[in-house]
Amino acid sequence: RYNVTHNYPLAPITPSSWPGVEVRRGMGEALTALILDEITSGRWNPGDKIPTCQTMADATGVSHKTVNLAIRELQRQGRLLYRHGYGIFVT
């Protein structure tokens, strides 16, 4: 913390580089695969804070509930870590 601000590197997101979510797979599964691809490709590194739910929802055109579903699945897999008061980070 520095000046009451958390200074964690934010994982990059460019809404134009994120494709729309494929409906035939199920939106939650498709978004989970999209986030996992960002992690496994090395674009999002361990320790990076992931974009907000609002940012991901706007970039993909899905609801906040679907984004939360994808995040919870990746937390269950051990790919993401939620730190109360700080955010969600790549492990």
PDB file of N, CA and C in Angstrom:
ATOM      1  N   ARG A   1       0.832  -1.189   0.000  1.00  0.00           N
ATOM      2  CA  ARG A   1       0.000   0.000   0.000  1.00  0.00           C
ATOM      3  C   ARG A   1       0.870   1.244   0.000  1.00  0.00           C
ATOM      4  N   TYR A   2       0.430   2.192  -0.746  1.00  0.00           N
ATOM      5  CA  TYR A   2       1.132   3.455  -0.812  1.00  0.00           C
ATOM      6  C   TYR A   2       0.077   4.562  -0.900  1.00  0.00           C
ATOM      7  N   ASN A   3       0.071   5.450   0.042  1.00  0.00           N
ATOM      8  CA  ASN A   3      -0.914   6.532   0.086  1.00  0.00           C
ATOM      9  C   ASN A   3      -2.341   6.009   0.024  1.00  0.00           C
ATOM     10  N   VAL A   4      -2.614   4.948   0.766  1.00  0.00           N
ATOM     11  CA  VAL A   4      -3.931   4.347   0.870  1.00  0.00           C
ATOM     12  C   VAL A   4      -4.415   3.835  -0.495  1.00  0.00           C
ATOM     13  N   THR A   5      -3.511   3.535  -1.385  1.00  0.00           N
ATOM     14  CA  THR A   5      -3.849   2.980  -2.694  1.00  0.00           C
ATOM     15  C   THR A   5      -3.106   1.670  -2.865  1.00  0.00           C
ATOM     16  N   HIS A   6      -3.799   0.674  -3.368  1.00  0.00           N
ATOM     17  CA  HIS A   6      -3.159  -0.606  -3.619  1.00  0.00           C
ATOM     18  C   HIS A   6      -2.462  -0.534  -4.965  1.00  0.00           C
ATOM     19  N   ASN A   7      -1.180  -0.817  -4.983  1.00  0.00           N
ATOM     20  CA  ASN A   7      -0.395  -0.690  -6.205  1.00  0.00           C
ATOM     21  C   ASN A   7      -0.027  -2.055  -6.743  1.00  0.00           C
ATOM     22  N   TYR A   8      -1.007  -2.792  -7.225  1.00  0.00           N
ATOM     23  CA  TYR A   8      -0.769  -4.086  -7.827  1.00  0.00           C
ATOM     24  C   TYR A   8      -0.816  -3.926  -9.332  1.00  0.00           C
ATOM     25  N   PRO A   9       0.035  -4.673 -10.047  1.00  0.00           N
ATOM     26  CA  PRO A   9      -0.036  -4.583 -11.510  1.00  0.00           C
ATOM     27  C   PRO A   9      -1.371  -5.123 -11.996  1.00  0.00           C
ATOM     28  N   LEU A  10      -2.028  -4.379 -12.841  1.00  0.00           N
ATOM     29  CA  LEU A  10      -3.329  -4.763 -13.365  1.00  0.00           C
ATOM     30  C   LEU A  10      -3.143  -5.536 -14.660  1.00  0.00           C
ATOM     31  N   ALA A  11      -3.791  -6.691 -14.761  1.00  0.00           N
ATOM     32  CA  ALA A  11      -3.713  -7.496 -15.972  1.00  0.00           C
ATOM     33  C   ALA A  11      -4.313  -6.700 -17.131  1.00  0.00           C
ATOM     34  N   PRO A  12      -3.662  -6.700 -18.280  1.00  0.00           N
ATOM     35  CA  PRO A  12      -4.170  -5.904 -19.399  1.00  0.00           C
ATOM     36  C   PRO A  12      -5.424  -6.509 -20.006  1.00  0.00           C
ATOM     37  N   ILE A  13      -6.317  -5.657 -20.448  1.00  0.00           N
ATOM     38  CA  ILE A  13      -7.506  -6.105 -21.172  1.00  0.00           C
ATOM     39  C   ILE A  13      -7.828  -5.056 -22.224  1.00  0.00           C
ATOM     40  N   THR A  14      -8.030  -5.531 -23.415  1.00  0.00           N
ATOM     41  CA  THR A  14      -8.447  -4.684 -24.507  1.00  0.00           C
ATOM     42  C   THR A  14      -9.754  -5.258 -25.022  1.00  0.00           C
ATOM     43  N   PRO A  15     -10.873  -4.596 -24.769  1.00  0.00           N
ATOM     44  CA  PRO A  15     -12.163  -5.156 -25.171  1.00  0.00           C
ATOM     45  C   PRO A  15     -12.218  -5.560 -26.640  1.00  0.00           C
ATOM     46  N   SER A  16     -11.515  -4.838 -27.486  1.00  0.00           N
ATOM     47  CA  SER A  16     -11.540  -5.188 -28.913  1.00  0.00           C
ATOM     48  C   SER A  16     -10.820  -6.498 -29.200  1.00  0.00           C
ATOM     49  N   SER A  17      -9.902  -6.898 -28.325  1.00  0.00           N
ATOM     50  CA  SER A  17      -9.177  -8.150 -28.542  1.00  0.00           C
ATOM     51  C   SER A  17      -9.915  -9.357 -27.974  1.00  0.00           C
ATOM     52  N   TRP A  18     -10.945  -9.112 -27.173  1.00  0.00           N
ATOM     53  CA  TRP A  18     -11.736 -10.203 -26.606  1.00  0.00           C
ATOM     54  C   TRP A  18     -12.911 -10.472 -27.528  1.00  0.00           C
ATOM     55  N   PRO A  19     -13.015 -11.661 -28.040  1.00  0.00           N
ATOM     56  CA  PRO A  19     -14.152 -11.962 -28.909  1.00  0.00           C
ATOM     57  C   PRO A  19     -15.432 -12.090 -28.090  1.00  0.00           C
ATOM     58  N   GLY A  20     -16.554 -12.012 -28.766  1.00  0.00           N
ATOM     59  CA  GLY A  20     -17.822 -12.256 -28.085  1.00  0.00           C
ATOM     60  C   GLY A  20     -17.864 -13.692 -27.611  1.00  0.00           C
ATOM     61  N   VAL A  21     -18.627 -13.959 -26.607  1.00  0.00           N
ATOM     62  CA  VAL A  21     -18.705 -15.295 -26.036  1.00  0.00           C
ATOM     63  C   VAL A  21     -19.578 -16.182 -26.917  1.00  0.00           C
ATOM     64  N   GLU A  22     -19.094 -17.397 -27.192  1.00  0.00           N
ATOM     65  CA  GLU A  22     -19.845 -18.346 -28.008  1.00  0.00           C
ATOM     66  C   GLU A  22     -21.039 -18.863 -27.216  1.00  0.00           C
ATOM     67  N   VAL A  23     -22.226 -18.723 -27.774  1.00  0.00           N
ATOM     68  CA  VAL A  23     -23.438 -19.115 -27.062  1.00  0.00           C
ATOM     69  C   VAL A  23     -23.611 -20.626 -27.032  1.00  0.00           C
ATOM     70  N   ARG A  24     -23.161 -21.339 -28.050  1.00  0.00           N
ATOM     71  CA  ARG A  24     -23.418 -22.774 -28.109  1.00  0.00           C
ATOM     72  C   ARG A  24     -22.719 -23.573 -27.007  1.00  0.00           C
ATOM     73  N   ARG A  25     -21.671 -23.053 -26.397  1.00  0.00           N
ATOM     74  CA  ARG A  25     -20.953 -23.768 -25.338  1.00  0.00           C
ATOM     75  C   ARG A  25     -21.513 -23.489 -23.966  1.00  0.00           C
ATOM     76  N   GLY A  26     -22.241 -22.450 -23.824  1.00  0.00           N
ATOM     77  CA  GLY A  26     -22.630 -21.989 -22.496  1.00  0.00           C
ATOM     78  C   GLY A  26     -21.748 -20.809 -22.165  1.00  0.00           C
ATOM     79  N   MET A  27     -22.337 -19.729 -21.825  1.00  0.00           N
ATOM     80  CA  MET A  27     -21.574 -18.496 -21.632  1.00  0.00           C
ATOM     81  C   MET A  27     -20.554 -18.593 -20.506  1.00  0.00           C
ATOM     82  N   GLY A  28     -20.938 -19.243 -19.420  1.00  0.00           N
ATOM     83  CA  GLY A  28     -20.001 -19.377 -18.296  1.00  0.00           C
ATOM     84  C   GLY A  28     -18.770 -20.175 -18.670  1.00  0.00           C
ATOM     85  N   GLU A  29     -18.974 -21.290 -19.363  1.00  0.00           N
ATOM     86  CA  GLU A  29     -17.847 -22.122 -19.793  1.00  0.00           C
ATOM     87  C   GLU A  29     -16.969 -21.394 -20.795  1.00  0.00           C
ATOM     88  N   ALA A  30     -17.600 -20.661 -21.715  1.00  0.00           N
ATOM     89  CA  ALA A  30     -16.836 -19.936 -22.730  1.00  0.00           C
ATOM     90  C   ALA A  30     -16.001 -18.829 -22.097  1.00  0.00           C
ATOM     91  N   LEU A  31     -16.570 -18.118 -21.144  1.00  0.00           N
ATOM     92  CA  LEU A  31     -15.820 -17.058 -20.474  1.00  0.00           C
ATOM     93  C   LEU A  31     -14.706 -17.642 -19.615  1.00  0.00           C
ATOM     94  N   THR A  32     -14.966 -18.758 -18.964  1.00  0.00           N
ATOM     95  CA  THR A  32     -13.924 -19.433 -18.187  1.00  0.00           C
ATOM     96  C   THR A  32     -12.758 -19.808 -19.095  1.00  0.00           C
ATOM     97  N   ALA A  33     -13.062 -20.350 -20.266  1.00  0.00           N
ATOM     98  CA  ALA A  33     -12.014 -20.719 -21.225  1.00  0.00           C
ATOM     99  C   ALA A  33     -11.259 -19.491 -21.719  1.00  0.00           C
ATOM    100  N   LEU A  34     -11.951 -18.382 -21.920  1.00  0.00           N
ATOM    101  CA  LEU A  34     -11.316 -17.150 -22.380  1.00  0.00           C
ATOM    102  C   LEU A  34     -10.351 -16.598 -21.337  1.00  0.00           C
ATOM    103  N   ILE A  35     -10.779 -16.584 -20.074  1.00  0.00           N
ATOM    104  CA  ILE A  35      -9.903 -16.106 -19.000  1.00  0.00           C
ATOM    105  C   ILE A  35      -8.721 -17.055 -18.821  1.00  0.00           C
ATOM    106  N   LEU A  36      -8.982 -18.355 -18.873  1.00  0.00           N
ATOM    107  CA  LEU A  36      -7.914 -19.339 -18.740  1.00  0.00           C
ATOM    108  C   LEU A  36      -6.894 -19.192 -19.858  1.00  0.00           C
ATOM    109  N   ASP A  37      -7.352 -18.870 -21.059  1.00  0.00           N
ATOM    110  CA  ASP A  37      -6.455 -18.653 -22.185  1.00  0.00           C
ATOM    111  C   ASP A  37      -5.546 -17.450 -21.936  1.00  0.00           C
ATOM    112  N   GLU A  38      -6.088 -16.396 -21.309  1.00  0.00           N
ATOM    113  CA  GLU A  38      -5.274 -15.224 -20.978  1.00  0.00           C
ATOM    114  C   GLU A  38      -4.168 -15.603 -19.986  1.00  0.00           C
ATOM    115  N   ILE A  39      -4.498 -16.499 -19.061  1.00  0.00           N
ATOM    116  CA  ILE A  39      -3.526 -16.916 -18.047  1.00  0.00           C
ATOM    117  C   ILE A  39      -2.478 -17.839 -18.650  1.00  0.00           C
ATOM    118  N   THR A  40      -2.916 -18.862 -19.397  1.00  0.00           N
ATOM    119  CA  THR A  40      -1.964 -19.843 -19.940  1.00  0.00           C
ATOM    120  C   THR A  40      -1.106 -19.270 -21.053  1.00  0.00           C
ATOM    121  N   SER A  41      -1.593 -18.242 -21.742  1.00  0.00           N
ATOM    122  CA  SER A  41      -0.796 -17.630 -22.816  1.00  0.00           C
ATOM    123  C   SER A  41       0.317 -16.747 -22.253  1.00  0.00           C
ATOM    124  N   GLY A  42       0.227 -16.413 -20.970  1.00  0.00           N
ATOM    125  CA  GLY A  42       1.241 -15.569 -20.353  1.00  0.00           C
ATOM    126  C   GLY A  42       0.905 -14.086 -20.419  1.00  0.00           C
ATOM    127  N   ARG A  43      -0.243 -13.757 -20.973  1.00  0.00           N
ATOM    128  CA  ARG A  43      -0.634 -12.355 -21.025  1.00  0.00           C
ATOM    129  C   ARG A  43      -0.973 -11.838 -19.635  1.00  0.00           C
ATOM    130  N   TRP A  44      -1.623 -12.694 -18.831  1.00  0.00           N
ATOM    131  CA  TRP A  44      -1.870 -12.374 -17.431  1.00  0.00           C
ATOM    132  C   TRP A  44      -0.910 -13.218 -16.614  1.00  0.00           C
ATOM    133  N   ASN A  45      -0.029 -12.577 -15.880  1.00  0.00           N
ATOM    134  CA  ASN A  45       1.010 -13.266 -15.121  1.00  0.00           C
ATOM    135  C   ASN A  45       0.607 -13.466 -13.667  1.00  0.00           C
ATOM    136  N   PRO A  46       1.221 -14.435 -12.990  1.00  0.00           N
ATOM    137  CA  PRO A  46       0.954 -14.618 -11.560  1.00  0.00           C
ATOM    138  C   PRO A  46       1.203 -13.320 -10.797  1.00  0.00           C
ATOM    139  N   GLY A  47       0.274 -12.981  -9.940  1.00  0.00           N
ATOM    140  CA  GLY A  47       0.378 -11.749  -9.160  1.00  0.00           C
ATOM    141  C   GLY A  47      -0.379 -10.590  -9.770  1.00  0.00           C
ATOM    142  N   ASP A  48      -0.777 -10.687 -11.037  1.00  0.00           N
ATOM    143  CA  ASP A  48      -1.544  -9.620 -11.668  1.00  0.00           C
ATOM    144  C   ASP A  48      -2.966  -9.603 -11.123  1.00  0.00           C
ATOM    145  N   LYS A  49      -3.483  -8.415 -10.921  1.00  0.00           N
ATOM    146  CA  LYS A  49      -4.876  -8.259 -10.519  1.00  0.00           C
ATOM    147  C   LYS A  49      -5.710  -8.295 -11.796  1.00  0.00           C
ATOM    148  N   ILE A  50      -6.742  -9.133 -11.808  1.00  0.00           N
ATOM    149  CA  ILE A  50      -7.538  -9.262 -13.025  1.00  0.00           C
ATOM    150  C   ILE A  50      -8.469  -8.062 -13.162  1.00  0.00           C
ATOM    151  N   PRO A  51      -8.948  -7.785 -14.377  1.00  0.00           N
ATOM    152  CA  PRO A  51      -9.869  -6.664 -14.569  1.00  0.00           C
ATOM    153  C   PRO A  51     -11.151  -6.863 -13.760  1.00  0.00           C
ATOM    154  N   THR A  52     -11.846  -5.789 -13.545  1.00  0.00           N
ATOM    155  CA  THR A  52     -13.086  -5.843 -12.773  1.00  0.00           C
ATOM    156  C   THR A  52     -14.160  -6.624 -13.523  1.00  0.00           C
ATOM    157  N   CYS A  53     -15.142  -7.074 -12.774  1.00  0.00           N
ATOM    158  CA  CYS A  53     -16.271  -7.785 -13.386  1.00  0.00           C
ATOM    159  C   CYS A  53     -16.970  -6.899 -14.409  1.00  0.00           C
ATOM    160  N   GLN A  54     -17.099  -5.625 -14.097  1.00  0.00           N
ATOM    161  CA  GLN A  54     -17.745  -4.685 -15.016  1.00  0.00           C
ATOM    162  C   GLN A  54     -16.971  -4.601 -16.330  1.00  0.00           C
ATOM    163  N   THR A  55     -15.659  -4.526 -16.259  1.00  0.00           N
ATOM    164  CA  THR A  55     -14.838  -4.438 -17.456  1.00  0.00           C
ATOM    165  C   THR A  55     -14.964  -5.693 -18.298  1.00  0.00           C
ATOM    166  N   MET A  56     -14.906  -6.867 -17.656  1.00  0.00           N
ATOM    167  CA  MET A  56     -15.029  -8.114 -18.409  1.00  0.00           C
ATOM    168  C   MET A  56     -16.429  -8.295 -18.974  1.00  0.00           C
ATOM    169  N   ALA A  57     -17.451  -7.883 -18.223  1.00  0.00           N
ATOM    170  CA  ALA A  57     -18.827  -7.991 -18.713  1.00  0.00           C
ATOM    171  C   ALA A  57     -19.025  -7.094 -19.935  1.00  0.00           C
ATOM    172  N   ASP A  58     -18.498  -5.882 -19.879  1.00  0.00           N
ATOM    173  CA  ASP A  58     -18.607  -4.967 -21.012  1.00  0.00           C
ATOM    174  C   ASP A  58     -17.838  -5.475 -22.227  1.00  0.00           C
ATOM    175  N   ALA A  59     -16.670  -6.075 -21.989  1.00  0.00           N
ATOM    176  CA  ALA A  59     -15.829  -6.550 -23.092  1.00  0.00           C
ATOM    177  C   ALA A  59     -16.435  -7.752 -23.806  1.00  0.00           C
ATOM    178  N   THR A  60     -17.173  -8.575 -23.087  1.00  0.00           N
ATOM    179  CA  THR A  60     -17.693  -9.810 -23.680  1.00  0.00           C
ATOM    180  C   THR A  60     -19.179  -9.781 -23.955  1.00  0.00           C
ATOM    181  N   GLY A  61     -19.892  -8.841 -23.351  1.00  0.00           N
ATOM    182  CA  GLY A  61     -21.329  -8.761 -23.565  1.00  0.00           C
ATOM    183  C   GLY A  61     -22.135  -9.757 -22.744  1.00  0.00           C
ATOM    184  N   VAL A  62     -21.558 -10.236 -21.644  1.00  0.00           N
ATOM    185  CA  VAL A  62     -22.276 -11.154 -20.758  1.00  0.00           C
ATOM    186  C   VAL A  62     -22.633 -10.417 -19.471  1.00  0.00           C
ATOM    187  N   SER A  63     -23.422 -11.039 -18.622  1.00  0.00           N
ATOM    188  CA  SER A  63     -23.849 -10.413 -17.373  1.00  0.00           C
ATOM    189  C   SER A  63     -22.770 -10.564 -16.287  1.00  0.00           C
ATOM    190  N   HIS A  64     -22.935  -9.775 -15.232  1.00  0.00           N
ATOM    191  CA  HIS A  64     -22.018  -9.866 -14.085  1.00  0.00           C
ATOM    192  C   HIS A  64     -22.112 -11.246 -13.444  1.00  0.00           C
ATOM    193  N   LYS A  65     -23.293 -11.804 -13.422  1.00  0.00           N
ATOM    194  CA  LYS A  65     -23.480 -13.126 -12.832  1.00  0.00           C
ATOM    195  C   LYS A  65     -22.652 -14.169 -13.582  1.00  0.00           C
ATOM    196  N   THR A  66     -22.603 -14.071 -14.889  1.00  0.00           N
ATOM    197  CA  THR A  66     -21.821 -15.007 -15.693  1.00  0.00           C
ATOM    198  C   THR A  66     -20.329 -14.815 -15.440  1.00  0.00           C
ATOM    199  N   VAL A  67     -19.894 -13.561 -15.323  1.00  0.00           N
ATOM    200  CA  VAL A  67     -18.484 -13.281 -15.019  1.00  0.00           C
ATOM    201  C   VAL A  67     -18.133 -13.866 -13.654  1.00  0.00           C
ATOM    202  N   ASN A  68     -18.998 -13.670 -12.659  1.00  0.00           N
ATOM    203  CA  ASN A  68     -18.744 -14.217 -11.324  1.00  0.00           C
ATOM    204  C   ASN A  68     -18.700 -15.740 -11.345  1.00  0.00           C
ATOM    205  N   LEU A  69     -19.551 -16.360 -12.156  1.00  0.00           N
ATOM    206  CA  LEU A  69     -19.552 -17.808 -12.299  1.00  0.00           C
ATOM    207  C   LEU A  69     -18.202 -18.300 -12.842  1.00  0.00           C
ATOM    208  N   ALA A  70     -17.696 -17.623 -13.859  1.00  0.00           N
ATOM    209  CA  ALA A  70     -16.405 -17.998 -14.452  1.00  0.00           C
ATOM    210  C   ALA A  70     -15.266 -17.800 -13.449  1.00  0.00           C
ATOM    211  N   ILE A  71     -15.314 -16.700 -12.718  1.00  0.00           N
ATOM    212  CA  ILE A  71     -14.266 -16.423 -11.728  1.00  0.00           C
ATOM    213  C   ILE A  71     -14.289 -17.466 -10.613  1.00  0.00           C
ATOM    214  N   ARG A  72     -15.485 -17.813 -10.138  1.00  0.00           N
ATOM    215  CA  ARG A  72     -15.583 -18.834  -9.079  1.00  0.00           C
ATOM    216  C   ARG A  72     -15.048 -20.181  -9.549  1.00  0.00           C
ATOM    217  N   GLU A  73     -15.308 -20.541 -10.802  1.00  0.00           N
ATOM    218  CA  GLU A  73     -14.796 -21.803 -11.337  1.00  0.00           C
ATOM    219  C   GLU A  73     -13.272 -21.789 -11.374  1.00  0.00           C
ATOM    220  N   LEU A  74     -12.683 -20.681 -11.789  1.00  0.00           N
ATOM    221  CA  LEU A  74     -11.220 -20.591 -11.841  1.00  0.00           C
ATOM    222  C   LEU A  74     -10.616 -20.521 -10.445  1.00  0.00           C
ATOM    223  N   GLN A  75     -11.342 -19.976  -9.481  1.00  0.00           N
ATOM    224  CA  GLN A  75     -10.879 -20.014  -8.095  1.00  0.00           C
ATOM    225  C   GLN A  75     -10.885 -21.456  -7.594  1.00  0.00           C
ATOM    226  N   ARG A  76     -11.923 -22.197  -7.947  1.00  0.00           N
ATOM    227  CA  ARG A  76     -12.011 -23.602  -7.546  1.00  0.00           C
ATOM    228  C   ARG A  76     -10.859 -24.404  -8.135  1.00  0.00           C
ATOM    229  N   GLN A  77     -10.444 -24.066  -9.344  1.00  0.00           N
ATOM    230  CA  GLN A  77      -9.330 -24.754 -10.005  1.00  0.00           C
ATOM    231  C   GLN A  77      -7.974 -24.295  -9.479  1.00  0.00           C
ATOM    232  N   GLY A  78      -7.958 -23.221  -8.692  1.00  0.00           N
ATOM    233  CA  GLY A  78      -6.697 -22.723  -8.150  1.00  0.00           C
ATOM    234  C   GLY A  78      -5.971 -21.767  -9.074  1.00  0.00           C
ATOM    235  N   ARG A  79      -6.640 -21.266 -10.096  1.00  0.00           N
ATOM    236  CA  ARG A  79      -6.014 -20.339 -11.056  1.00  0.00           C
ATOM    237  C   ARG A  79      -6.119 -18.889 -10.607  1.00  0.00           C
ATOM    238  N   LEU A  80      -7.149 -18.579  -9.813  1.00  0.00           N
ATOM    239  CA  LEU A  80      -7.361 -17.226  -9.314  1.00  0.00           C
ATOM    240  C   LEU A  80      -7.475 -17.257  -7.801  1.00  0.00           C
ATOM    241  N   LEU A  81      -7.109 -16.152  -7.180  1.00  0.00           N
ATOM    242  CA  LEU A  81      -7.163 -16.031  -5.722  1.00  0.00           C
ATOM    243  C   LEU A  81      -7.847 -14.720  -5.366  1.00  0.00           C
ATOM    244  N   TYR A  82      -8.894 -14.813  -4.537  1.00  0.00           N
ATOM    245  CA  TYR A  82      -9.597 -13.626  -4.075  1.00  0.00           C
ATOM    246  C   TYR A  82      -9.001 -13.187  -2.748  1.00  0.00           C
ATOM    247  N   ARG A  83      -8.618 -11.916  -2.673  1.00  0.00           N
ATOM    248  CA  ARG A  83      -8.114 -11.344  -1.428  1.00  0.00           C
ATOM    249  C   ARG A  83      -9.077 -10.229  -1.023  1.00  0.00           C
ATOM    250  N   HIS A  84      -9.778 -10.440   0.085  1.00  0.00           N
ATOM    251  CA  HIS A  84     -10.791  -9.495   0.552  1.00  0.00           C
ATOM    252  C   HIS A  84     -10.180  -8.095   0.685  1.00  0.00           C
ATOM    253  N   GLY A  85     -10.819  -7.132   0.069  1.00  0.00           N
ATOM    254  CA  GLY A  85     -10.368  -5.752   0.147  1.00  0.00           C
ATOM    255  C   GLY A  85      -9.319  -5.366  -0.867  1.00  0.00           C
ATOM    256  N   TYR A  86      -8.802  -6.362  -1.602  1.00  0.00           N
ATOM    257  CA  TYR A  86      -7.747  -6.085  -2.584  1.00  0.00           C
ATOM    258  C   TYR A  86      -8.187  -6.413  -4.009  1.00  0.00           C
ATOM    259  N   GLY A  87      -8.868  -7.523  -4.198  1.00  0.00           N
ATOM    260  CA  GLY A  87      -9.316  -7.921  -5.527  1.00  0.00           C
ATOM    261  C   GLY A  87      -9.031  -9.372  -5.808  1.00  0.00           C
ATOM    262  N   ILE A  88      -9.063  -9.705  -7.079  1.00  0.00           N
ATOM    263  CA  ILE A  88      -8.825 -11.078  -7.517  1.00  0.00           C
ATOM    264  C   ILE A  88      -7.534 -11.100  -8.322  1.00  0.00           C
ATOM    265  N   PHE A  89      -6.667 -12.068  -7.983  1.00  0.00           N
ATOM    266  CA  PHE A  89      -5.335 -12.130  -8.564  1.00  0.00           C
ATOM    267  C   PHE A  89      -5.082 -13.475  -9.233  1.00  0.00           C
ATOM    268  N   VAL A  90      -4.205 -13.454 -10.234  1.00  0.00           N
ATOM    269  CA  VAL A  90      -3.770 -14.668 -10.905  1.00  0.00           C
ATOM    270  C   VAL A  90      -2.770 -15.368  -9.998  1.00  0.00           C
ATOM    271  N   THR A  91      -2.935 -16.697  -9.826  1.00  0.00           N
ATOM    272  CA  THR A  91      -1.983 -17.440  -8.980  1.00  0.00           C
ATOM    273  C   THR A  91      -0.916 -18.082  -9.825  1.00  0.00           C
TER     274      THR A  91
END
